[in-house]
Short mmCIF file of C-alpha atoms in Angstrom, two decimals:
data_model
loop_
_atom_site.label_atom_id
_atom_site.label_comp_id
_atom_site.label_asym_id
_atom_site.label_seq_id
_atom_site.Cartn_x
_atom_site.Cartn_y
_atom_site.Cartn_z
CA UNK A 2 74.33 89.45 103.79
CA UNK A 3 76.16 86.25 102.73
CA UNK A 4 75.41 82.82 104.06
CA UNK A 5 76.27 82.55 107.77
CA UNK A 6 78.14 79.27 107.28
CA UNK A 7 80.37 80.76 104.54
CA UNK A 8 80.94 83.85 106.71
CA UNK A 9 82.05 81.62 109.63
CA UNK A 10 84.43 79.72 107.31
CA UNK A 11 86.01 82.88 105.93
CA UNK A 12 86.38 84.29 109.43
CA UNK A 13 88.03 81.14 110.63
CA UNK A 14 90.37 80.98 107.66
CA UNK A 15 91.49 84.57 108.24
CA UNK A 16 92.04 83.99 111.92
CA UNK A 17 93.79 80.66 111.40
CA UNK A 18 95.94 82.19 108.71
CA UNK A 19 97.02 84.97 111.07
CA UNK A 20 97.80 82.48 113.85
CA UNK A 21 99.66 80.06 111.54
CA UNK A 22 101.69 82.58 109.61
CA UNK A 23 101.41 85.99 111.19
CA UNK A 24 99.79 87.36 108.04
CA UNK A 25 96.14 87.50 107.06
CA UNK A 26 95.40 85.62 103.80
CA UNK A 27 94.10 87.63 100.78
CA UNK A 28 90.48 86.85 99.79
CA UNK A 29 91.61 85.52 96.45
CA UNK A 30 93.63 82.85 98.18
CA UNK A 31 90.65 81.72 100.20
CA UNK A 32 87.92 81.92 97.54
CA UNK A 33 88.61 78.58 95.85
CA UNK A 34 88.89 76.67 99.15
CA UNK A 35 85.48 78.12 100.05
CA UNK A 36 83.98 77.07 96.71
CA UNK A 37 83.21 80.60 95.59
CA UNK A 38 84.50 82.89 92.83
CA UNK A 39 87.19 85.43 93.58
CA UNK A 40 84.68 88.24 93.46
CA UNK A 41 82.33 86.42 95.77
CA UNK A 42 85.31 85.92 98.06
CA UNK A 43 85.93 89.66 98.03
CA UNK A 44 82.33 90.30 98.92
CA UNK A 45 82.50 87.68 101.60
CA UNK A 46 85.47 89.41 103.10
CA UNK A 47 83.56 92.68 103.24
CA UNK A 48 80.63 90.83 104.87
CA UNK A 49 82.91 89.37 107.45
CA UNK A 50 84.42 92.78 108.29
CA UNK A 51 80.95 94.26 108.56
CA UNK A 52 79.92 91.55 110.98
CA UNK A 53 83.16 91.88 112.90
CA UNK A 54 83.49 95.72 113.17
CA UNK A 55 86.25 95.67 115.76
CA UNK A 56 88.58 94.95 112.85
CA UNK A 57 88.96 96.99 109.66
CA UNK A 58 90.32 97.03 106.18
CA UNK A 59 92.93 99.56 105.14
CA UNK A 60 90.89 102.53 103.78
CA UNK A 61 89.88 102.31 100.09
CA UNK A 62 91.37 98.82 99.75
CA UNK A 63 90.36 95.14 100.27
CA UNK A 64 93.40 94.56 102.48
CA UNK A 65 92.89 93.45 106.12
CA UNK A 66 94.62 95.96 108.39
CA UNK A 67 93.26 94.77 111.71
CA UNK A 68 91.65 91.55 112.75
CA UNK A 69 91.68 91.58 116.55
CA UNK A 70 93.20 90.50 118.68
CA UNK A 71 95.94 90.39 116.01
CA UNK A 72 96.88 93.12 113.54
CA UNK A 73 98.01 92.53 110.00
CA UNK A 74 99.55 96.00 109.97
CA UNK A 75 102.44 96.09 112.46
CA UNK A 76 101.90 97.88 115.73
CA UNK A 77 104.19 98.43 118.72
CA UNK A 78 102.67 95.42 120.42
CA UNK A 79 104.92 92.54 119.31
CA UNK A 80 103.83 89.03 120.09
CA UNK A 81 106.28 86.16 120.47
CA UNK A 82 105.32 82.46 120.62
CA UNK A 83 107.76 79.54 120.69
CA UNK A 84 110.62 82.00 120.37
CA UNK A 85 109.30 83.54 117.11
CA UNK A 86 108.14 87.09 116.90
CA UNK A 87 105.84 87.10 113.89
CA UNK A 88 102.65 88.60 115.27
CA UNK A 89 101.32 91.97 116.29
CA UNK A 90 98.41 92.77 118.59
CA UNK A 91 95.81 95.38 117.59
CA UNK A 92 96.51 97.37 120.84
CA UNK A 93 97.68 96.95 124.39
CA UNK A 94 94.28 95.76 125.57
CA UNK A 95 93.77 93.16 122.80
CA UNK A 96 97.36 91.99 123.42
CA UNK A 97 96.09 90.33 126.59
CA UNK A 98 93.64 88.31 124.54
CA UNK A 99 96.16 86.84 122.10
CA UNK A 100 96.87 84.09 124.67
CA UNK A 101 93.55 82.46 123.71
CA UNK A 102 94.75 81.96 120.13
CA UNK A 103 97.70 79.83 121.29
CA UNK A 104 96.31 77.32 123.74
CA UNK A 105 98.97 75.74 126.02
CA UNK A 106 101.74 78.10 124.73
CA UNK A 107 103.53 80.88 126.44
CA UNK A 108 102.64 84.14 124.71
CA UNK A 109 104.99 87.08 125.21
CA UNK A 110 104.03 90.70 124.56
CA UNK A 111 106.73 93.28 124.14
CA UNK A 112 106.06 96.96 123.56
CA UNK A 113 107.75 100.30 124.25
CA UNK A 114 106.05 102.41 126.90
CA UNK A 115 104.31 105.26 124.97
CA UNK A 116 105.74 107.73 127.47
CA UNK A 117 109.44 106.90 127.70
CA UNK A 118 110.07 104.10 125.18
CA UNK A 119 111.41 101.74 127.82
CA UNK A 120 110.17 98.17 127.49
CA UNK A 121 106.91 96.77 128.74
CA UNK A 122 106.77 92.98 128.71
CA UNK A 123 104.10 90.48 129.69
CA UNK A 124 104.02 86.72 129.41
CA UNK A 125 100.74 84.77 129.53
CA UNK A 126 99.58 81.19 129.07
CA UNK A 127 95.96 80.14 128.73
CA UNK A 128 94.79 83.51 130.05
CA UNK A 129 97.00 83.53 133.06
CA UNK A 130 99.65 86.22 133.63
CA UNK A 131 102.99 84.43 134.23
CA UNK A 132 105.39 87.36 134.30
CA UNK A 133 105.28 91.14 133.99
CA UNK A 134 108.14 93.65 133.69
CA UNK A 135 108.08 96.11 135.28
CA UNK A 136 105.61 94.93 137.87
CA UNK A 137 103.55 98.19 137.80
CA UNK A 138 102.41 97.80 134.21
CA UNK A 139 98.87 99.21 133.71
CA UNK A 140 96.38 99.56 130.88
CA UNK A 141 95.02 102.93 129.93
CA UNK A 142 91.99 103.87 127.82
CA UNK A 143 92.56 107.35 126.54
CA UNK A 144 89.35 108.24 124.68
CA UNK A 145 86.71 105.93 126.13
CA UNK A 146 84.71 103.29 124.33
CA UNK A 147 81.94 104.10 121.93
CA UNK A 148 81.60 105.89 118.64
CA UNK A 149 80.43 109.00 120.37
CA UNK A 150 84.01 109.62 121.54
CA UNK A 151 84.94 110.47 117.98
CA UNK A 152 88.31 108.70 118.00
CA UNK A 153 89.42 105.25 117.01
CA UNK A 154 88.75 102.91 119.84
CA UNK A 155 92.26 101.40 119.77
CA UNK A 156 93.84 104.68 120.88
CA UNK B 14 94.36 101.40 124.44
CA UNK B 15 97.90 101.18 125.65
CA UNK B 16 100.09 99.56 128.21
CA UNK B 17 102.33 101.81 130.30
CA UNK B 18 105.11 101.06 132.75
CA UNK B 19 103.04 102.74 135.44
CA UNK B 20 100.17 105.26 135.96
CA UNK B 21 102.76 108.00 136.32
CA UNK B 22 104.16 107.15 132.84
CA UNK B 23 100.64 107.40 131.37
CA UNK B 24 99.99 110.79 132.95
CA UNK B 25 103.35 112.10 131.55
CA UNK B 26 102.42 110.90 128.08
CA UNK B 27 101.95 114.04 125.88
CA UNK B 28 98.75 112.52 124.37
CA UNK B 29 97.16 111.81 127.76
CA UNK B 30 93.60 113.14 127.80
CA UNK B 31 92.51 114.88 131.01
CA UNK B 32 89.13 113.18 130.70
CA UNK B 33 90.97 109.85 130.76
CA UNK B 34 92.08 110.07 134.38
CA UNK B 35 89.65 107.26 135.11
CA UNK B 36 90.81 105.24 132.10
CA UNK B 37 93.24 103.12 134.11
CA UNK B 38 92.79 99.38 134.44
CA UNK B 39 95.11 96.94 136.18
CA UNK B 40 96.77 94.27 134.14
CA UNK B 41 94.90 91.58 136.05
CA UNK B 42 91.54 93.23 135.28
CA UNK B 43 92.54 93.66 131.64
CA UNK B 44 93.36 89.94 131.36
CA UNK B 45 89.92 89.20 132.85
CA UNK B 46 88.18 91.75 130.57
CA UNK B 47 89.80 90.26 127.47
CA UNK B 48 89.53 86.71 128.74
CA UNK B 49 85.80 86.28 129.11
CA UNK B 50 84.04 83.22 127.77
CA UNK B 51 83.63 84.31 124.12
CA UNK B 52 87.35 85.08 123.85
CA UNK B 53 88.11 81.44 124.49
CA UNK B 54 86.23 80.48 121.34
CA UNK B 55 87.99 82.70 118.73
CA UNK B 56 89.26 79.64 116.94
CA UNK B 57 85.93 77.84 116.86
CA UNK B 58 84.24 77.18 113.54
CA UNK B 59 81.11 79.10 114.58
CA UNK B 60 82.85 82.00 116.41
CA UNK B 61 81.49 84.78 114.17
CA UNK B 62 77.82 83.57 114.17
CA UNK B 63 77.61 82.16 117.70
CA UNK B 64 80.20 83.64 119.98
CA UNK B 65 80.94 87.17 118.72
CA UNK B 66 77.38 88.38 119.07
CA UNK B 67 77.55 87.54 122.79
CA UNK B 68 80.66 89.60 123.34
CA UNK B 69 79.05 92.99 123.96
CA UNK B 70 76.82 91.87 126.84
CA UNK B 71 79.71 89.90 128.33
CA UNK B 72 82.04 92.87 128.24
CA UNK B 73 79.50 95.06 129.85
CA UNK B 74 78.84 92.53 132.63
CA UNK B 75 82.55 92.28 133.35
CA UNK B 76 83.00 96.03 133.44
CA UNK B 77 80.08 96.38 135.83
CA UNK B 78 81.63 93.69 138.03
CA UNK B 79 84.90 95.58 138.38
CA UNK B 80 83.05 98.91 138.95
CA UNK B 81 83.71 100.60 135.58
CA UNK B 82 80.25 101.77 134.95
CA UNK B 83 80.83 105.22 133.55
CA UNK B 84 79.82 106.11 129.95
CA UNK B 85 83.58 106.36 129.27
CA UNK B 86 83.95 102.63 129.84
CA UNK B 87 80.57 101.37 128.84
CA UNK B 88 80.54 103.23 125.54
CA UNK B 89 77.14 104.90 126.32
CA UNK B 90 76.45 108.53 125.58
CA UNK B 91 77.62 111.13 128.09
CA UNK B 92 74.87 112.34 130.37
#
C-alpha cells in the first residue's frame, strides 16, 4: 500500500479535477505534480481505487470510469452547475450527494425516468432540496446493498 | 439506484425486481443518507484517509434511524 499522504493527494487531485473540469485526470498528468514517476502514479491510482472501492476503473484499463459521487463515464444523471452541464453522477442516489462538491452553488440533476423517459429534475444547494419536478420523485434500490446480492450496487 | 417520477413508475419498470418492493426511499431521506457528515468533507485534503473510513458506520446509523434495517438495505447476508 502506498504512502497515505500520497494517496490522499492523488484522491484529492482526481476529485478536484472532476469538479473543475467534469473529467477525471489521467494518472500520467498527476504524477509529476505529486513528485512520483508515471509508473508510480499508475500504481498510486490503483491504490486509491482499492481504498475507495465505491468507484472503479474501466475493466482491463487504467481509466477511471466512476469516482462517486461523479462519473467519468456518462450516465443518465446529468449535473448542471452555474448553467453548465458538464458532470454526470454515478447513480440516482449519489446524485443527491453532488451538492457537497459545489458549496454555495445550486446543483441541478436531470435524468429520464427509467420507466417512461419523462424528465426527473432536482435542484439542491448545500444539501437542501430546493425544487423537485415532479413532486413525487422517489429513489429506488433494485438489488439491495452488499456484494452478496451479486449485482453492481449502482443498479 | 435510480430516481423515478413516482413509486408507480418504478413498479412499472421492466427491470423492477419483486424483492425490491421495500427498496423505496423518499427524496428527503435520500438527501439525508447521502448528506451525512463524511459527505461534507469530500474535498478535504485528508478525505480518503480520515473521512472515507467512517462512511460505512455512518451510513448504517442513518439507515437504522430511518427504519431501513433489513439485509437488503444494510448489505448484510440474508437470514
